[in-house]
Short mmCIF file of C-alpha atoms and ligand atoms in Angstrom, two decimals:
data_model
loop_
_atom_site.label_atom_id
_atom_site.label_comp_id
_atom_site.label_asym_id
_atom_site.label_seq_id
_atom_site.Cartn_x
_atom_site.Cartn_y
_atom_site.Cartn_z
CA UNK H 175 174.18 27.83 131.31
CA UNK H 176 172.65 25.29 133.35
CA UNK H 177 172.03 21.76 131.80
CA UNK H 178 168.53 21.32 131.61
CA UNK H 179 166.67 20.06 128.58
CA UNK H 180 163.21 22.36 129.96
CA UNK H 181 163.79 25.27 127.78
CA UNK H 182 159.52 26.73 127.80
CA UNK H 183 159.74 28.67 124.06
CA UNK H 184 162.38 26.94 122.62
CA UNK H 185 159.59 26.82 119.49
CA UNK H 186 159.74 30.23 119.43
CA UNK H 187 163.30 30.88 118.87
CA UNK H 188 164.99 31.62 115.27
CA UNK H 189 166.90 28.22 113.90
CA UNK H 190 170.35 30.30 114.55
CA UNK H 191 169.13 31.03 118.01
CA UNK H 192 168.18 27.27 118.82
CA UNK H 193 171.21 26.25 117.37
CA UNK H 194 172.91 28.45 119.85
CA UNK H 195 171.17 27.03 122.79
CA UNK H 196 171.78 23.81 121.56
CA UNK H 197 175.55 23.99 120.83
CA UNK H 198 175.68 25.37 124.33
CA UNK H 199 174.05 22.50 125.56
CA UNK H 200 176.18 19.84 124.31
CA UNK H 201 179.64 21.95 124.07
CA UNK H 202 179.33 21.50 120.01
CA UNK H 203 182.39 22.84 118.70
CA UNK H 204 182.35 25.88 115.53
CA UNK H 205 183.14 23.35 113.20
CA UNK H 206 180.07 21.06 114.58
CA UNK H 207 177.53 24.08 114.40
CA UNK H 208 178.55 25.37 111.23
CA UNK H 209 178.09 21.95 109.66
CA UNK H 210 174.66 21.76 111.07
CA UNK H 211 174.12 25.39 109.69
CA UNK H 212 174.80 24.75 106.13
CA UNK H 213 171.73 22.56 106.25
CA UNK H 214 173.53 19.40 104.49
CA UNK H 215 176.66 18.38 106.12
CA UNK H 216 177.16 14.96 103.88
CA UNK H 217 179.77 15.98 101.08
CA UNK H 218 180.11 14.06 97.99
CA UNK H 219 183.72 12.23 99.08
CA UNK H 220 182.03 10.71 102.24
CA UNK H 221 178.44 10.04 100.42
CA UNK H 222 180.25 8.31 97.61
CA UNK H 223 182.45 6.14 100.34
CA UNK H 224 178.45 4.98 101.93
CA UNK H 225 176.72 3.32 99.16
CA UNK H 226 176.67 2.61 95.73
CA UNK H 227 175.78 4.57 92.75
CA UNK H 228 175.74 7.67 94.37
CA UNK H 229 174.49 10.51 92.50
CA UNK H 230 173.37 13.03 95.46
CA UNK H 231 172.56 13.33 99.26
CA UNK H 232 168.72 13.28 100.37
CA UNK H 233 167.62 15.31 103.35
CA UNK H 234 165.44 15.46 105.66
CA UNK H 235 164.85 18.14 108.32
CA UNK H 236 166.54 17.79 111.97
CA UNK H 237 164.53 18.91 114.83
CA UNK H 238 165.39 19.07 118.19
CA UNK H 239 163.26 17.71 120.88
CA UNK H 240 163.32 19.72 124.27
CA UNK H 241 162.42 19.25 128.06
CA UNK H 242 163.47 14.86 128.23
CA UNK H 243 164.08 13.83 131.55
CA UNK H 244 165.38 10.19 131.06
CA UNK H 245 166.71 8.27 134.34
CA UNK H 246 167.27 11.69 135.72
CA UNK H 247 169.28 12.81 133.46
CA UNK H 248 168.29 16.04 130.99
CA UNK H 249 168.78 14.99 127.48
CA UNK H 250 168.02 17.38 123.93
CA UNK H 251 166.52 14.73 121.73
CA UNK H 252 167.57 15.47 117.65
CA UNK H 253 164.98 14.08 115.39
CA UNK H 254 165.34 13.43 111.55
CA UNK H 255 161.98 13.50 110.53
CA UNK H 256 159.76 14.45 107.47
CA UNK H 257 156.39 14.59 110.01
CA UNK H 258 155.13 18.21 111.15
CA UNK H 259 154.03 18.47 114.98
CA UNK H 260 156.12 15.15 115.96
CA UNK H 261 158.84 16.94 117.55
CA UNK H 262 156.22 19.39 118.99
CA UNK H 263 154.88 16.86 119.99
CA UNK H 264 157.22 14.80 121.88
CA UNK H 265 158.54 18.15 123.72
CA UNK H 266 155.22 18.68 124.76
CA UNK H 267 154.57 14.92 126.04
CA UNK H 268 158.44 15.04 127.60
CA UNK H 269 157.09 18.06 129.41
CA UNK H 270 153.98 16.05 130.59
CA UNK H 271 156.02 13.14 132.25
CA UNK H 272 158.85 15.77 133.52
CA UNK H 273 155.93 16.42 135.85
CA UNK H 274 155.85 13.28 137.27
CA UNK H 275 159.44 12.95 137.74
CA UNK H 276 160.16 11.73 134.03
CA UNK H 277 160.66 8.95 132.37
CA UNK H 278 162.90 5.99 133.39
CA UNK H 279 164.40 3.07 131.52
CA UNK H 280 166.06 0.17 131.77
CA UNK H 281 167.80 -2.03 129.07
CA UNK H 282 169.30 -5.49 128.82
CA UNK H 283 172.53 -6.72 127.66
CA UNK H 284 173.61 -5.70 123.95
CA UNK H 285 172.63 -9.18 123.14
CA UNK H 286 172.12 -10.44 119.08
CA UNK H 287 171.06 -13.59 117.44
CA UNK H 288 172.89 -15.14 114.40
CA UNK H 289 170.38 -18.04 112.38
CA UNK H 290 172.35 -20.40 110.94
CA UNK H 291 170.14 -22.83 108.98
CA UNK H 292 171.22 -26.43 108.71
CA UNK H 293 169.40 -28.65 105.96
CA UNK H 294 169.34 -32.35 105.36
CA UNK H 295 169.43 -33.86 109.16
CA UNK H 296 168.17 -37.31 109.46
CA UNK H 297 168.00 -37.23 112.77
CA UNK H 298 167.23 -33.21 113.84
CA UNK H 299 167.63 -33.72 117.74
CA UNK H 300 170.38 -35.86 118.18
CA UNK H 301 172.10 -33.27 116.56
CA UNK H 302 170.79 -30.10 118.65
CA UNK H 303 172.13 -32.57 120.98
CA UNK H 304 175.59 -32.94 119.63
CA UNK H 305 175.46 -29.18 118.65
CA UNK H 306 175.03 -28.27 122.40
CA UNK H 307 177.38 -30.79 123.59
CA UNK H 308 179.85 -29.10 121.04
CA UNK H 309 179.14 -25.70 122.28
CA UNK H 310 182.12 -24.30 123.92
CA UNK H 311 184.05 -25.16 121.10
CA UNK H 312 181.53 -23.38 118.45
CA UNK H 313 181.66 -20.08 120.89
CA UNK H 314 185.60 -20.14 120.71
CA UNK H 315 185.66 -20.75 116.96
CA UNK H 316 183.55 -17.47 116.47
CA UNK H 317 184.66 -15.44 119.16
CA UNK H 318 188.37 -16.17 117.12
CA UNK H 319 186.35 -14.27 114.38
CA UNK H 320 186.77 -10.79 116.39
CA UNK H 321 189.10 -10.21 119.04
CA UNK H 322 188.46 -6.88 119.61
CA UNK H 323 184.68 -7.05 120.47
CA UNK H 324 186.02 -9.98 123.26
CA UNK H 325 188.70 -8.15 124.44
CA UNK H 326 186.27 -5.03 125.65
CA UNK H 327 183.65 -7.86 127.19
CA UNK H 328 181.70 -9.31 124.34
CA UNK H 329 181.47 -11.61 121.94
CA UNK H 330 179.55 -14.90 121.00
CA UNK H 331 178.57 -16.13 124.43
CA UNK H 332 175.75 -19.03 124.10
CA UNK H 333 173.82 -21.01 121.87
CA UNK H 334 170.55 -22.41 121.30
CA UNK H 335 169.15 -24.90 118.88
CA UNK H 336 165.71 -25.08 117.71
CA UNK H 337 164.47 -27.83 115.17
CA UNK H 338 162.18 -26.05 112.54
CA UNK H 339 159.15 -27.74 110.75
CA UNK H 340 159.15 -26.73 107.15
CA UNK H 341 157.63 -26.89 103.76
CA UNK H 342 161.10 -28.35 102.83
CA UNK H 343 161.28 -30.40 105.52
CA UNK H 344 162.87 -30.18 108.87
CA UNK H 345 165.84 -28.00 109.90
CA UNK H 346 168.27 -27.90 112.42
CA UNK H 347 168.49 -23.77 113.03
CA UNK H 348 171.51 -22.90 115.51
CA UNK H 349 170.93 -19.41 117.29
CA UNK H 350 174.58 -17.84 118.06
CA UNK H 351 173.55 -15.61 121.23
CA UNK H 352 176.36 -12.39 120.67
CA UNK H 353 176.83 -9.57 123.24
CA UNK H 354 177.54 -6.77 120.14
CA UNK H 355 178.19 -4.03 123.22
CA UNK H 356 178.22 -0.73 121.75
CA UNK H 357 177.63 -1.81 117.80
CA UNK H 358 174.28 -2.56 116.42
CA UNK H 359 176.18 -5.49 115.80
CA UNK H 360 175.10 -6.81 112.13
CA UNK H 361 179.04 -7.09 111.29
CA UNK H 362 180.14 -9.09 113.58
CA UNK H 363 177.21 -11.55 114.36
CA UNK H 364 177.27 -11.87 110.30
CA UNK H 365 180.79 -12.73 110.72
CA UNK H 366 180.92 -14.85 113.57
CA UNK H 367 178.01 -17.19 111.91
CA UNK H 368 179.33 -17.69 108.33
CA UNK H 369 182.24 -18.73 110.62
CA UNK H 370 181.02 -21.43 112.78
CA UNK H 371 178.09 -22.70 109.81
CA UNK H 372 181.04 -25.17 108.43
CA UNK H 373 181.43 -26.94 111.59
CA UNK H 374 177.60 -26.67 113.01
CA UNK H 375 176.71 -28.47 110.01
CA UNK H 376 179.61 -31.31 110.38
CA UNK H 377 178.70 -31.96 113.43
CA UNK H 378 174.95 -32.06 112.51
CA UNK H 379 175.58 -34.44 109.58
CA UNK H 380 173.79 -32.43 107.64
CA UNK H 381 174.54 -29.09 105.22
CA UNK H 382 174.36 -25.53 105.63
CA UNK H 383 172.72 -22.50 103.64
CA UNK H 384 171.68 -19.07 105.64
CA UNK H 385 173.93 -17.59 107.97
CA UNK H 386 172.53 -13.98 109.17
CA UNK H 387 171.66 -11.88 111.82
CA UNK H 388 167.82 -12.59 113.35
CA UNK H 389 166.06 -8.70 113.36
CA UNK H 390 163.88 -9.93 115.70
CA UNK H 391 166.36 -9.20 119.05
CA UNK H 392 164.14 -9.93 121.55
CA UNK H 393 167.16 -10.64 123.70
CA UNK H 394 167.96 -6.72 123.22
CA UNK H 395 165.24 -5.12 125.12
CA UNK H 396 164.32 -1.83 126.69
CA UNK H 397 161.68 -1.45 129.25
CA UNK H 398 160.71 2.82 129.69
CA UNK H 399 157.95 3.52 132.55
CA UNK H 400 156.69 7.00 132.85
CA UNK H 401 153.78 8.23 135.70
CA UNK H 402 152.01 11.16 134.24
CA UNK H 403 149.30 13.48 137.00
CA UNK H 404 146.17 13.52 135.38
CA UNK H 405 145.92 16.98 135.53
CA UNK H 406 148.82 17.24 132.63
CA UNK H 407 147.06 15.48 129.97
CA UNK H 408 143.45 17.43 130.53
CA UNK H 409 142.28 15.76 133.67
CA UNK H 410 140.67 12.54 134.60
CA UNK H 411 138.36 11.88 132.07
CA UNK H 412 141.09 12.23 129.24
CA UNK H 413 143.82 10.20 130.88
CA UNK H 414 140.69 7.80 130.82
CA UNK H 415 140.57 8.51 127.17
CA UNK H 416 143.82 7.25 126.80
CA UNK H 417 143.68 3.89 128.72
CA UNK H 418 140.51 3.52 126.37
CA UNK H 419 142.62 4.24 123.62
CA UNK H 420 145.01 1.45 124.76
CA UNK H 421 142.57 -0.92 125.51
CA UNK H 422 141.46 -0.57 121.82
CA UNK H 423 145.00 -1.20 120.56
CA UNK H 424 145.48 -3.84 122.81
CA UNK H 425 142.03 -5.82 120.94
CA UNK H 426 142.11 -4.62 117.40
CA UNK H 427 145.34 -5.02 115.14
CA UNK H 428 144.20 -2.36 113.03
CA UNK H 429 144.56 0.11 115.76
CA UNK H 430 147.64 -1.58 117.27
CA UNK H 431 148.94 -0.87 113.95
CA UNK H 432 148.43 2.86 113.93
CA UNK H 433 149.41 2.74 117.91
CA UNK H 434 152.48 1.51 117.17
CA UNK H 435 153.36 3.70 114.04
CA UNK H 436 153.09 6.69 116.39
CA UNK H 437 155.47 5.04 119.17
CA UNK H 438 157.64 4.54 115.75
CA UNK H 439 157.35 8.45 114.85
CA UNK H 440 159.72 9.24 117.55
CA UNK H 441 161.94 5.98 117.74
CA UNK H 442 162.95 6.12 114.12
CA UNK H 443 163.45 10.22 114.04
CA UNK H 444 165.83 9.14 116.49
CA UNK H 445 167.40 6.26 114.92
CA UNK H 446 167.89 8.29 111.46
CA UNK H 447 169.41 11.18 113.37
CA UNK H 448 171.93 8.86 115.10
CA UNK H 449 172.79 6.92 111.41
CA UNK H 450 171.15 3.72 112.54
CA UNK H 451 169.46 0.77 110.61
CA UNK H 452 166.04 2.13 110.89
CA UNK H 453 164.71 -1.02 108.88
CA UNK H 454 166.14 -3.14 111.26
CA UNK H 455 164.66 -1.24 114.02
CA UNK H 456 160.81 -1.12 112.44
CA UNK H 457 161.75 -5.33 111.55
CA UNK H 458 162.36 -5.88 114.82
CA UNK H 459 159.73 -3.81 116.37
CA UNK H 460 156.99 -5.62 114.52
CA UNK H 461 157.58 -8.87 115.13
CA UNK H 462 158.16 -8.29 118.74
CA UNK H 463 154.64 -6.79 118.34
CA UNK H 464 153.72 -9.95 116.70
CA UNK H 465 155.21 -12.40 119.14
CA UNK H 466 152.22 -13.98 120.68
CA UNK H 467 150.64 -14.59 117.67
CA UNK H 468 148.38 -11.32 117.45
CA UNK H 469 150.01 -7.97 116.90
CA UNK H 470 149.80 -6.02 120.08
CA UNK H 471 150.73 -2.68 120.89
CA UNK H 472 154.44 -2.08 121.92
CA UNK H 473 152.92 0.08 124.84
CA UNK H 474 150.60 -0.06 127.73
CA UNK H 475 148.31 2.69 129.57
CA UNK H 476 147.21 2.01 132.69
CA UNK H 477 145.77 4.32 136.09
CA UNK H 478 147.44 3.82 139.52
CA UNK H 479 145.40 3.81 142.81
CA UNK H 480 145.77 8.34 142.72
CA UNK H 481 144.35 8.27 138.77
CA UNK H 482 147.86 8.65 137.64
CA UNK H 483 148.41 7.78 134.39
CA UNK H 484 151.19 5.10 134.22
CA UNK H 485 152.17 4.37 130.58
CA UNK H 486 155.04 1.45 130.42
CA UNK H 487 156.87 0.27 126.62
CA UNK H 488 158.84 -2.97 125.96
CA UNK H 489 160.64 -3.12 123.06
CA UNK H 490 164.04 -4.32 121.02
CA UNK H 491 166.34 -1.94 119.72
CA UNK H 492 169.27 -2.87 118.10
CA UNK H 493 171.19 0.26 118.03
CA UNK H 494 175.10 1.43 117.98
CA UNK H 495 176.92 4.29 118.33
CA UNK H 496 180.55 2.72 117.21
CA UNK H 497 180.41 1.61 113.62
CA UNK H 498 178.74 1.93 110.52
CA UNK H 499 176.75 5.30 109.72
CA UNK H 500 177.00 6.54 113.49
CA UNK H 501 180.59 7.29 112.83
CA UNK H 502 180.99 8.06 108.88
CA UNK H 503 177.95 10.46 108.57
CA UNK H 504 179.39 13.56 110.64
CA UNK H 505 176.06 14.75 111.33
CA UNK H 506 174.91 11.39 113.54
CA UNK H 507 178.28 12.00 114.86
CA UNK H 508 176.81 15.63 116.18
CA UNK H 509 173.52 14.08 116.88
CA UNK H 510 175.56 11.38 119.43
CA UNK H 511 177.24 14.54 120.67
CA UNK H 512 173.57 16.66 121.21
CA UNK H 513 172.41 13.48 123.24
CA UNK H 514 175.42 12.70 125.17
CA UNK H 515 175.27 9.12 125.41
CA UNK H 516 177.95 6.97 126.36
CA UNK H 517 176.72 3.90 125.62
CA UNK H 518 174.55 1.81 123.09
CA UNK H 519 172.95 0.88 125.72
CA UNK H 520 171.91 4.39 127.33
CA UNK H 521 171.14 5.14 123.09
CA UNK H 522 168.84 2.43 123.47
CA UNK H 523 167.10 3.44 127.05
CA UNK H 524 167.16 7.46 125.27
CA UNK H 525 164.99 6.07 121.90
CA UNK H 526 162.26 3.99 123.72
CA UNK H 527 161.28 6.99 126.21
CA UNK H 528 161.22 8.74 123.13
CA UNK H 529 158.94 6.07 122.09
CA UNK H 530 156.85 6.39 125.20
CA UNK H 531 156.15 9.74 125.23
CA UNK H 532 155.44 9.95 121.71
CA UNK H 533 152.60 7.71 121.99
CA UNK H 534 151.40 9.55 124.92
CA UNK H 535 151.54 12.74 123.20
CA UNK H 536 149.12 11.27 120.04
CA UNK H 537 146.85 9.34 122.44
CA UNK H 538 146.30 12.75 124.39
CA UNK H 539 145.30 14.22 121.02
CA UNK H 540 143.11 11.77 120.01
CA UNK H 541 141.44 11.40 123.71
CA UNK H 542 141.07 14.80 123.58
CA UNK H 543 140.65 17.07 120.85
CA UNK H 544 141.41 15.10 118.22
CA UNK H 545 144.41 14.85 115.33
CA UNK H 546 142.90 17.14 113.15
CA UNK H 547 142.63 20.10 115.30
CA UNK H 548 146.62 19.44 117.89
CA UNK H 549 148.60 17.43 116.05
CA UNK H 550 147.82 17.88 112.70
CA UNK H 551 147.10 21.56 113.01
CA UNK H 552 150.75 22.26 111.94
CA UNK H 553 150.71 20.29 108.75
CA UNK H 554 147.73 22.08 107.40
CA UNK H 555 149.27 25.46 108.17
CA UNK H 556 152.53 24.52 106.69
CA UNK H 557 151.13 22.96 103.09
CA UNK H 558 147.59 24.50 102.99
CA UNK H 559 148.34 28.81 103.55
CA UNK H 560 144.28 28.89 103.09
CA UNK H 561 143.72 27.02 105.71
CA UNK H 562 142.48 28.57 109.26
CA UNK H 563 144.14 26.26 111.70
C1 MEV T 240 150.43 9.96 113.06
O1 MEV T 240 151.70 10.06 112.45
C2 MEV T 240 150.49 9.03 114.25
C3 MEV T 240 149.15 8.75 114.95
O2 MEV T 240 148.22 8.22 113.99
C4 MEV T 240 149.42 7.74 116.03
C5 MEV T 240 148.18 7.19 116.71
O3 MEV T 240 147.10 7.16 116.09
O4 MEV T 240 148.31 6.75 117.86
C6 MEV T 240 148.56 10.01 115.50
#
């Protein structure tokens, strides 16, 4: 079988038969597809090692999104998701932009921020200062904190110092810049802070009290740019509709609010389905959103000089696939497998053109003809057997 993700009537298909196609797709082994048939592949042993108090395993469906063509590269696209007519949805859109030669990201380096807060300065910038002067010894000091994350390339490699106006005064608040590689990298920025906090706040004169990872990692970015012919989305006058619909998000924070939640439909089904920290995700994606002092919309819609419609995202996205969930919940080990990535980084790249299309597909609908009658048409067919969708 040939490894493309454009499979036309995949919807069609029984769940065995999809599953099939799938496990073809990514070379799942028997033990790998049987888990994912049992519907439920989290036994009690490996729940109860997760969390606390466990009494049970929640589910939620897993979809598959088809037709993604990412950088070239076919990818299947498994979504964890309570939504109908998102993953419909998103292999529709994918299918869209495939036309146009896909979609195409790029990401930075796997770079997190550690706060540590330092109270009780008298004088704030002649210790940011000293703190900077001091660096190279603070970055060996936590890099000492986790060899094995420096010996394959990472570790804590700068540091910046900003002096905070508060209600309690002002604070000296020392960002440890961490390249985290192929971990979301909570652990070991966590780590690496609590570690240095002792000596940032001798050298500051002053004391400390937070040491914790900053969700907003706006030095872990992913840029996704798709070009989509007109003629996909309905013609002219709806990829119109859609820069409309942009240029609505991009003036009103109540609609960049709903603009965004879509692009968040498909980036969280994603992050769930791969076990990562989808609050840390939606944290970060906010305030990013937030950054210039207005929430914006993570996404832009634009038409080039032919009336393509060019559609371009910028987000953070803190994601692993080493560590955590990714590994100890076998079925985000599957989902890693269904995707194929071999980085955090190309995780990363994967979830925003998810996040791209996604938005395309709702703004279609709603240029168009509308939630009610696309994307919601599933929903009411689903919950309301009445109703004539
Ligand atoms: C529904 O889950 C998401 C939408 O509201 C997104 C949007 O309005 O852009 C359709």
């Amino acid at each position: 079988m040939s490894k493309t993700s454009r499979i036309p009537g995949f919807y069609k298909l029984s769940p065995e038969e999809r599953l099939k196609t799938v496990a073809e797709f990514a070379g799942l082994t028997q033990e790998e597809a049987d888990l994912l048939k049992r519907f439920g592949g989290l036994d009690e042993k490996t729940a109860d090692k997760m969390i606390e108090n466990v009494v049970g395993a929640f589910q939620l469906p897993l979809g598959i999104a088809v037709n993604f063509l990412i950088n070239g590269k076919d990818y299947l696209i498994p979504m964890a998701i309570e939504e109908s007519s998102v993953v419909a949805a998103a292999s529709n859109a994918a299918r869209m932009a495939r036309e146009g030669g896909g979609v195409f990201a790029v990401s930075t380096e796997s770079l997190m921020i550690g706060q540590v807060q330092i109270l009780g300065v008298k004088d704030p910038y002649r210790a940011k200062f000293e703190i900077l002067r001091n660096k190279q010894e603070v970055l060996e000091l936590a890099n000492e904190r986790d060899p094995v994350l420096v010996g394959v390339g990472g570790g804590a490699k700068d540091i910046e110092v900003n002096v905070v106006n508060s209600k309690v005064g002002p604070m000296v608040v020392v960002h440890l810049i961490v390249d985290v590689k192929d971990a979301m990298g909570a652990n070991a920025v966590n780590t690496m802070a609590e570690a240095v906090a002792p000596r940032l706040a001798s050298i500051a004169g002053g004391r400390f009290r937070l040491r914790i990872i900053s969700n907003l990692a706006d030095k872990r970015l992913v840029r996704v740019w798709t070009r989509v012919p007109p003629e996909e989305v309905g013609g002219p006058g709806v990829a119109e509709g859609i820069v409309e619909a942009w240029a609505f998000a991009d003036a009103d924070p109540y609609r960049a609010a709903t603009h965004n939640k879509g692009i968040m439909n498909g980036v969280d089904a994603v992050v769930i389905a791969t076990g990562n920290d989808w609050r840390a995700v939606e944290a970060g994606a906010h305030a990013y959103a937030a950054r210039n002092g207005r929430y914006e919309p993570l996404s832009r819609w634009e038409l080039d000089e032919r009336g393509y419609l060019v559609g371009t995202l910028e987000m953070p996205l803190a994601v692993g696939i080493v560590g955590g969930a990714t590994r100890s919940n076998p079925l985000a080990r599957i989902c890693l497998k269904i995707l194929g990535v071999k980085t955090a980084r190309e995780l990363a790249e994967v979830i925003g053109a998810v996040g791209l299309v996604q938005n395309l597909a709702a703004l279609r609908a709603l240029a168009a003809e509308g939630i009610q009658a696309g994307h919601m048409k599933l929903h009411r067919r689903k919950f309301e057997p009445e109703a004539k969708a």
